[in-house]
XYZ file of C-alpha atoms in Angstrom:
487
model
C -3.079 69.350 -48.436
C -2.541 73.076 -48.908
C -5.347 75.585 -48.734
C -4.903 79.173 -50.022
C -7.453 81.559 -48.537
C -8.391 84.797 -50.011
C -8.366 87.134 -47.059
C -10.851 89.567 -48.319
C -14.662 89.217 -47.873
C -16.026 87.030 -50.634
C -19.158 87.514 -52.501
C -21.799 84.961 -53.475
C -24.780 85.340 -55.708
C -27.503 82.722 -54.746
C -30.497 81.991 -56.761
C -32.516 84.758 -55.310
C -30.359 87.371 -56.847
C -29.220 88.875 -53.591
C -25.415 89.473 -53.073
C -24.201 87.831 -49.853
C -20.916 88.751 -48.151
C -19.035 85.964 -46.393
C -15.767 86.354 -44.279
C -12.982 84.015 -45.396
C -13.570 81.713 -42.319
C -17.177 81.471 -42.944
C -16.448 80.376 -46.682
C -13.829 77.875 -45.700
C -15.974 76.320 -43.035
C -18.884 76.016 -45.338
C -16.786 74.445 -48.253
C -14.728 72.071 -45.969
C -17.827 70.743 -44.236
C -19.583 70.511 -47.603
C -16.650 68.841 -49.525
C -15.331 66.570 -46.674
C -18.293 65.658 -44.703
C -21.016 66.027 -47.203
C -24.219 65.829 -45.268
C -26.976 68.068 -44.982
C -26.820 67.858 -41.084
C -23.300 69.251 -40.909
C -24.330 72.194 -43.269
C -27.338 72.710 -41.036
C -24.805 73.304 -38.087
C -22.970 75.849 -40.137
C -26.160 77.792 -40.517
C -26.279 78.218 -36.667
C -22.844 79.991 -37.134
C -23.227 82.039 -40.142
C -25.380 85.110 -39.118
C -27.909 86.930 -41.063
C -28.174 86.970 -44.829
C -25.236 84.779 -45.036
C -27.444 81.951 -44.270
C -28.527 82.199 -47.679
C -25.268 80.739 -48.905
C -25.976 77.632 -46.749
C -29.373 77.292 -47.902
C -28.182 77.591 -51.585
C -25.811 74.751 -51.132
C -28.587 72.643 -49.377
C -30.915 73.127 -52.132
C -28.764 73.050 -55.165
C -26.369 70.364 -54.394
C -26.794 66.436 -54.298
C -26.670 66.455 -50.524
C -29.393 64.269 -49.123
C -31.363 65.476 -46.216
C -30.617 63.274 -43.163
C -33.588 63.335 -40.992
C -33.433 59.737 -40.790
C -29.885 59.320 -39.761
C -29.524 57.678 -36.404
C -28.030 59.397 -33.309
C -24.236 59.015 -32.871
C -24.750 57.336 -29.612
C -26.046 54.203 -31.316
C -23.666 54.048 -34.378
C -22.114 50.522 -34.553
C -24.576 48.981 -32.027
C -27.063 47.607 -34.430
C -25.334 44.169 -34.891
C -26.800 41.739 -32.463
C -26.115 38.082 -32.152
C -29.568 37.229 -30.630
C -31.463 38.822 -33.606
C -29.133 36.826 -35.872
C -29.609 33.566 -34.119
C -33.235 33.956 -33.522
C -33.656 34.519 -37.340
C -31.623 31.582 -38.212
C -33.455 29.077 -35.938
C -36.778 30.302 -37.281
C -35.728 29.390 -40.667
C -34.423 25.894 -39.858
C -35.936 22.904 -37.985
C -33.278 23.085 -35.028
C -32.625 21.828 -31.498
C -32.159 25.119 -29.876
C -29.469 25.061 -27.154
C -28.582 28.466 -28.027
C -30.596 31.161 -26.374
C -30.862 31.289 -22.642
C -34.481 30.471 -21.760
C -35.921 26.957 -20.488
C -38.249 24.895 -22.771
C -40.126 23.685 -19.502
C -42.814 25.450 -17.604
C -42.550 27.521 -14.433
C -43.379 25.841 -11.152
C -47.245 25.383 -10.745
C -47.773 27.508 -7.708
C -46.337 30.549 -9.742
C -48.459 29.977 -12.759
C -51.530 29.670 -10.503
C -50.624 32.843 -8.904
C -50.562 34.663 -12.310
C -54.018 33.082 -13.169
C -55.396 34.297 -9.799
C -54.195 37.836 -10.391
C -55.775 38.037 -14.171
C -59.013 36.622 -12.897
C -59.189 38.593 -9.692
C -62.220 40.495 -8.784
C -59.877 43.426 -7.994
C -59.926 45.028 -11.407
C -56.810 46.968 -10.451
C -54.771 43.707 -11.033
C -55.155 44.490 -14.752
C -54.388 48.243 -14.485
C -51.372 50.355 -13.595
C -49.696 49.797 -10.260
C -47.118 51.894 -8.504
C -44.552 52.885 -11.172
C -41.401 51.897 -9.071
C -42.893 48.512 -8.235
C -46.136 46.830 -7.274
C -46.349 47.217 -3.320
C -46.626 43.432 -2.568
C -43.597 42.823 -4.601
C -41.299 45.564 -3.474
C -42.338 44.660 0.124
C -41.450 40.933 -0.230
C -38.322 41.787 -2.175
C -37.191 44.020 0.925
C -37.964 41.225 3.272
C -36.372 38.471 1.134
C -33.137 40.307 0.303
C -32.992 41.955 3.815
C -32.613 38.477 5.271
C -30.031 37.441 2.495
C -28.052 40.732 2.830
C -28.370 40.975 6.732
C -29.927 44.388 6.817
C -33.114 46.204 6.828
C -34.076 47.410 3.300
C -36.559 50.078 2.719
C -39.067 48.737 0.287
C -39.914 52.145 -0.936
C -36.644 53.756 -1.456
C -34.156 50.812 -1.946
C -36.038 48.590 -4.339
C -37.020 49.385 -7.837
C -38.954 46.834 -10.033
C -37.964 46.917 -13.855
C -39.103 45.350 -16.945
C -36.614 42.379 -16.674
C -33.074 42.518 -15.343
C -32.342 44.177 -18.723
C -34.060 47.345 -18.031
C -32.457 47.586 -14.386
C -29.119 47.333 -16.302
C -30.085 50.070 -18.692
C -31.256 52.260 -16.005
C -28.007 51.952 -14.182
C -25.969 52.735 -17.243
C -28.178 55.759 -18.123
C -28.347 56.997 -14.600
C -24.891 56.699 -13.371
C -22.338 56.710 -16.318
C -21.524 59.971 -17.956
C -19.512 60.957 -21.055
C -15.819 59.840 -20.533
C -16.466 57.670 -17.390
C -14.699 54.294 -17.529
C -16.516 51.295 -16.801
C -14.579 48.089 -15.861
C -16.078 44.834 -17.503
C -14.889 41.353 -16.589
C -14.690 39.019 -19.606
C -16.433 36.979 -20.717
C -19.593 39.313 -20.327
C -23.150 39.543 -21.154
C -22.850 41.347 -24.424
C -25.287 44.212 -23.445
C -23.130 45.513 -20.886
C -20.441 47.100 -23.455
C -23.253 48.598 -25.629
C -25.253 49.973 -22.760
C -21.837 51.737 -21.471
C -21.163 53.139 -24.948
C -24.653 54.523 -25.338
C -24.277 56.203 -21.982
C -21.234 57.731 -23.274
C -18.881 55.585 -21.173
C -15.641 53.971 -22.029
C -15.673 50.113 -21.283
C -12.459 48.946 -19.952
C -11.866 45.177 -20.212
C -10.186 42.584 -18.095
C -10.545 38.812 -18.934
C -10.866 35.810 -16.769
C -7.805 33.711 -17.903
C -8.140 29.917 -17.930
C -5.147 28.148 -16.000
C -3.670 24.939 -17.131
C -5.373 21.813 -15.861
C -4.443 18.186 -16.321
C -5.957 15.045 -15.159
C -9.586 16.334 -14.563
C -12.184 18.230 -16.422
C -11.939 21.922 -16.574
C -14.393 23.872 -14.569
C -15.294 27.612 -14.551
C -13.481 27.955 -11.379
C -10.163 27.343 -13.256
C -10.744 30.880 -14.900
C -9.263 33.315 -12.729
C -8.570 37.246 -12.675
C -4.987 38.487 -12.355
C -5.201 40.693 -9.172
C -2.360 42.955 -10.322
C -3.940 43.336 -13.869
C -7.362 44.277 -12.236
C -5.807 46.730 -9.946
C -4.073 48.457 -12.969
C -7.471 48.872 -14.635
C -8.731 51.374 -11.846
C -7.890 55.098 -12.675
C -9.361 58.494 -11.660
C -11.774 57.985 -14.444
C -13.372 54.723 -13.153
C -17.081 55.011 -12.387
C -18.247 51.426 -11.916
C -17.221 47.777 -12.008
C -19.671 45.282 -13.625
C -19.831 42.035 -11.957
C -21.867 39.004 -13.257
C -22.093 36.300 -10.568
C -22.743 33.558 -11.517
C -21.203 34.583 -15.038
C -22.857 34.254 -18.288
C -21.530 32.610 -20.505
C -18.833 30.730 -18.438
C -20.832 29.901 -15.292
C -18.101 31.010 -13.030
C -19.206 31.537 -9.402
C -16.836 33.991 -7.824
C -15.364 33.009 -4.414
C -15.319 35.188 -1.316
C -11.655 35.878 -1.818
C -12.237 37.138 -5.498
C -15.143 39.240 -4.461
C -12.989 40.881 -1.470
C -10.396 41.730 -4.157
C -12.916 43.598 -6.230
C -14.661 45.060 -3.292
C -11.308 46.491 -1.843
C -10.565 48.221 -4.925
C -14.214 49.620 -5.317
C -13.754 51.163 -1.716
C -10.213 52.277 -2.176
C -11.125 54.087 -5.595
C -14.700 55.136 -4.383
C -16.185 53.124 -7.434
C -19.598 51.823 -7.862
C -20.651 48.089 -8.342
C -23.256 46.848 -10.746
C -23.821 43.208 -9.548
C -25.868 41.244 -11.911
C -26.959 38.188 -9.932
C -29.871 36.885 -12.111
C -28.514 33.279 -11.715
C -28.244 33.522 -8.067
C -30.216 30.512 -7.254
C -28.658 28.439 -10.026
C -25.396 27.250 -8.215
C -24.099 23.711 -8.466
C -21.886 21.280 -6.402
C -22.467 22.906 -3.224
C -20.771 26.165 -4.264
C -21.662 29.220 -1.907
C -23.125 32.222 -3.807
C -21.643 35.281 -2.024
C -23.427 38.552 -2.517
C -20.894 41.352 -2.889
C -23.123 43.881 -1.316
C -22.766 41.898 2.014
C -18.908 42.692 2.061
C -17.555 45.684 4.216
C -18.042 49.029 2.593
C -20.044 47.672 -0.433
C -23.828 48.061 0.273
C -23.540 51.862 -0.171
C -21.985 51.542 -3.594
C -23.582 48.319 -4.963
C -26.654 47.972 -7.071
C -27.750 44.282 -7.188
C -29.709 43.250 -10.022
C -32.157 40.207 -10.004
C -34.639 38.496 -12.106
C -37.973 36.862 -11.598
C -37.834 35.263 -15.000
C -34.651 33.430 -14.225
C -35.761 32.828 -10.511
C -39.058 31.065 -11.583
C -38.156 29.923 -15.158
C -40.536 32.399 -16.573
C -38.128 34.569 -18.753
C -41.230 36.004 -20.842
C -42.829 37.647 -17.826
C -40.019 40.201 -17.908
C -39.907 41.035 -14.064
C -36.638 42.204 -12.685
C -35.447 44.398 -10.038
C -32.619 46.586 -8.691
C -31.729 46.798 -5.022
C -29.342 49.208 -3.489
C -28.806 52.242 -1.371
C -31.344 55.044 -1.730
C -28.848 57.744 -2.914
C -27.991 55.693 -5.998
C -31.394 54.053 -6.665
C -33.246 57.481 -6.734
C -31.180 58.145 -10.007
C -32.384 54.755 -11.565
C -35.707 55.739 -10.850
C -35.565 58.892 -12.646
C -34.500 57.002 -16.048
C -37.263 54.370 -15.194
C -39.978 56.719 -14.788
C -39.109 58.626 -17.999
C -38.776 55.485 -20.194
C -41.057 52.499 -19.348
C -42.446 53.824 -16.261
C -44.372 50.592 -15.232
C -44.361 46.969 -15.362
C -47.033 44.546 -15.822
C -49.100 44.315 -12.655
C -50.316 40.610 -12.902
C -46.843 39.402 -13.431
C -45.550 41.487 -10.472
C -48.273 40.045 -8.385
C -47.345 36.522 -9.406
C -43.727 36.780 -8.622
C -44.527 38.490 -5.423
C -46.626 35.451 -4.277
C -43.824 33.078 -5.650
C -41.223 34.788 -3.397
C -43.578 34.815 -0.459
C -43.965 31.092 -0.658
C -40.100 30.549 -1.139
C -39.337 32.633 1.888
C -41.440 30.345 3.936
C -39.546 27.445 3.042
C -36.041 28.848 2.273
C -33.507 26.307 2.523
C -36.080 23.331 3.027
C -36.163 20.449 0.430
C -39.543 21.648 -0.599
C -38.170 24.874 -1.925
C -38.128 25.565 -5.644
C -34.744 27.099 -5.035
C -33.501 23.808 -3.939
C -35.176 21.483 -6.492
C -34.466 23.613 -9.534
C -30.676 23.822 -9.221
C -30.690 20.080 -8.310
C -32.624 19.289 -11.675
C -30.280 21.615 -13.534
C -27.140 20.085 -12.189
C -28.272 16.774 -13.626
C -28.891 18.187 -17.042
C -25.545 20.003 -16.862
C -23.692 16.719 -16.214
C -25.771 14.959 -18.893
C -24.919 17.618 -21.616
C -21.239 17.826 -20.481
C -20.942 13.899 -20.967
C -22.443 14.203 -24.390
C -20.178 17.058 -25.427
C -17.018 15.127 -24.264
C -18.063 11.965 -25.925
C -18.390 14.115 -29.183
C -14.603 14.968 -28.973
C -15.267 18.424 -27.614
C -14.051 19.580 -24.302
C -16.651 20.936 -21.764
C -15.918 23.672 -19.273
C -18.034 22.528 -16.244
C -19.994 25.549 -14.951
C -20.386 26.244 -11.206
C -23.628 28.138 -11.928
C -26.138 29.566 -14.495
C -27.884 27.880 -17.439
C -24.786 27.607 -19.710
C -22.078 25.522 -20.520
C -19.132 26.507 -22.865
C -17.159 23.891 -25.051
C -13.716 23.989 -26.384
C -13.889 22.808 -30.074
C -10.148 23.122 -30.706
C -9.677 19.384 -30.929
C -12.429 18.911 -33.658
C -11.742 22.126 -35.558
C -13.160 22.042 -39.044
C -11.987 23.746 -42.335
C -14.911 26.007 -42.926
C -15.213 28.063 -46.002
C -14.305 31.783 -46.026
C -16.869 34.125 -45.001
C -17.859 37.186 -46.991
C -17.458 39.083 -43.745
C -13.674 39.378 -42.994
C -14.332 40.108 -39.252
C -16.323 36.854 -38.964
C -14.546 34.474 -36.437
C -14.176 30.865 -36.572
C -16.854 30.135 -33.738
C -19.416 32.423 -35.517
C -19.028 30.492 -38.687
C -19.067 27.206 -36.774
C -22.356 27.935 -35.100
C -23.983 29.109 -38.448
C -22.972 25.738 -40.065
C -24.253 23.885 -37.095
C -27.741 25.544 -37.342
C -28.027 25.208 -41.138
C -26.486 21.804 -41.712
C -26.700 19.842 -38.427
C -29.674 21.447 -36.914
C -28.337 22.315 -33.432
C -28.181 25.852 -32.284
C -25.434 27.186 -29.978
C -23.887 30.744 -29.385
C -20.388 31.750 -30.315
C -18.397 32.739 -27.211
C -16.538 35.339 -28.984
C -19.462 37.570 -28.913
C -19.078 37.832 -25.129
C -15.488 39.387 -25.655
C -14.147 42.854 -26.532
C -12.825 43.398 -29.950
C -9.465 42.959 -28.459
C -9.716 39.469 -27.037
C -12.393 37.994 -29.321
C -9.874 36.179 -31.390
C -8.274 34.450 -28.303
C -11.610 32.716 -27.566
C -12.803 31.856 -30.972
C -12.589 28.274 -30.245
C -15.432 28.080 -27.773
C -19.096 27.928 -28.161
C -21.972 28.115 -25.640
C -24.864 25.584 -24.974
C -27.863 26.156 -22.814
C -28.809 22.990 -20.770
C -31.986 24.559 -19.078
C -33.923 22.220 -21.400
C -36.477 19.410 -21.244
C -34.814 15.950 -21.197
C -36.438 15.114 -24.661
C -34.620 18.236 -26.026
C -31.275 17.057 -24.563
C -31.748 13.733 -26.082
C -32.261 15.205 -29.632
C -28.949 17.175 -29.173
C -27.149 14.116 -28.060
C -28.023 12.185 -31.311
C -26.808 15.329 -33.213
C -23.562 15.480 -31.059
C -22.911 11.645 -31.740
C -22.577 12.684 -35.399
C -20.032 15.408 -34.673
C -16.820 13.344 -35.479
C -18.457 11.743 -38.410
């Protein structure tokens, strides 16, 4: 496209009758923004450049053209982030009578001792139990978290400086990205990943860099999450001078992989070598099966000082609606997360924090003993996992047996259906299949492609995720539906 510019000052007569002189660059700048971008907000930006009475020219365009004011236009940092699988599935599930193995919450109650602690807090004669508490964490809770994780991590933890209580683990993640990731920083994310990691990194101005766990060939036995591995050379190549953090989810959602000590040492060595932070999302830390060991990456050499470990009272005590989470890490990093926290939510529900504090106090006393909830819960969930895996395999699907967490993913390649074309050209097979399952079969699951980057989604569209943290009666209903799968 060729523009010919008249290199003498241009005259413009707006509606007020005053003659305004514009230099050629002012005129061209205004016209290009008006014609190409066509939004009022861009014209207003020009007004800051055009001096004095020349602003009449901009105002004339704004008030005489068909350009609409854009006061309701979103900030650029959230553009493209409005689509959310959890909103979609929740809406679909509410519209149909379904067996919900999609979303990650138990349909059974928390243990009685934690519920009783919550009730005591609510009914306490201490009126402060229903008022604000310390913004960075209720004192009884941060104290027991420091004791509990000090024991697990093998170090003294300062309850006031190295523990932050958040509105669920979700807020802890948000605080990390907002506090530590800047424009242009690269964040390495291991796929599959909890979908908010990518969006939170982008909102902070960061650039997600993805590396997928790849399934290795297996014959003669059931595939497990341990069979999905990182390529060490590929991981090493992801680190650059722009790398700010590595995001680790251990055990992993949706796969259920529990990273081995050797795998964690590989990640840790690269973090230390490149002076990179690690955000370790360990909300499923107590839900590990088959005698596997959950190794906390913050215990490895050189990692405490660069690791923020995120935990969840909701996942720990099967009370996801209470929204009590935490971040534990070095003072010099946690203080930045505290800045974000105090300027966003500031405070978490006092009674819920008190209940979680009492629950952790009880569990610390019986840690490792048969009566511990942290022993009985994974035993119960392992039984449910095995039951659902058997049902899925009997239906002709292929279970990927998880080592930890709430979820089991299934390979549906062998029973792939011919589904009608979608009105959305970007909708993948697993997404269409899950919607059909909900609307026609009454069984909710989650498409696994949503846990992958755009680059890798297509490779994993033949997997769907089920949640087995459900009552036996719920699993029985799901089994009946799965029995009809091949029919």
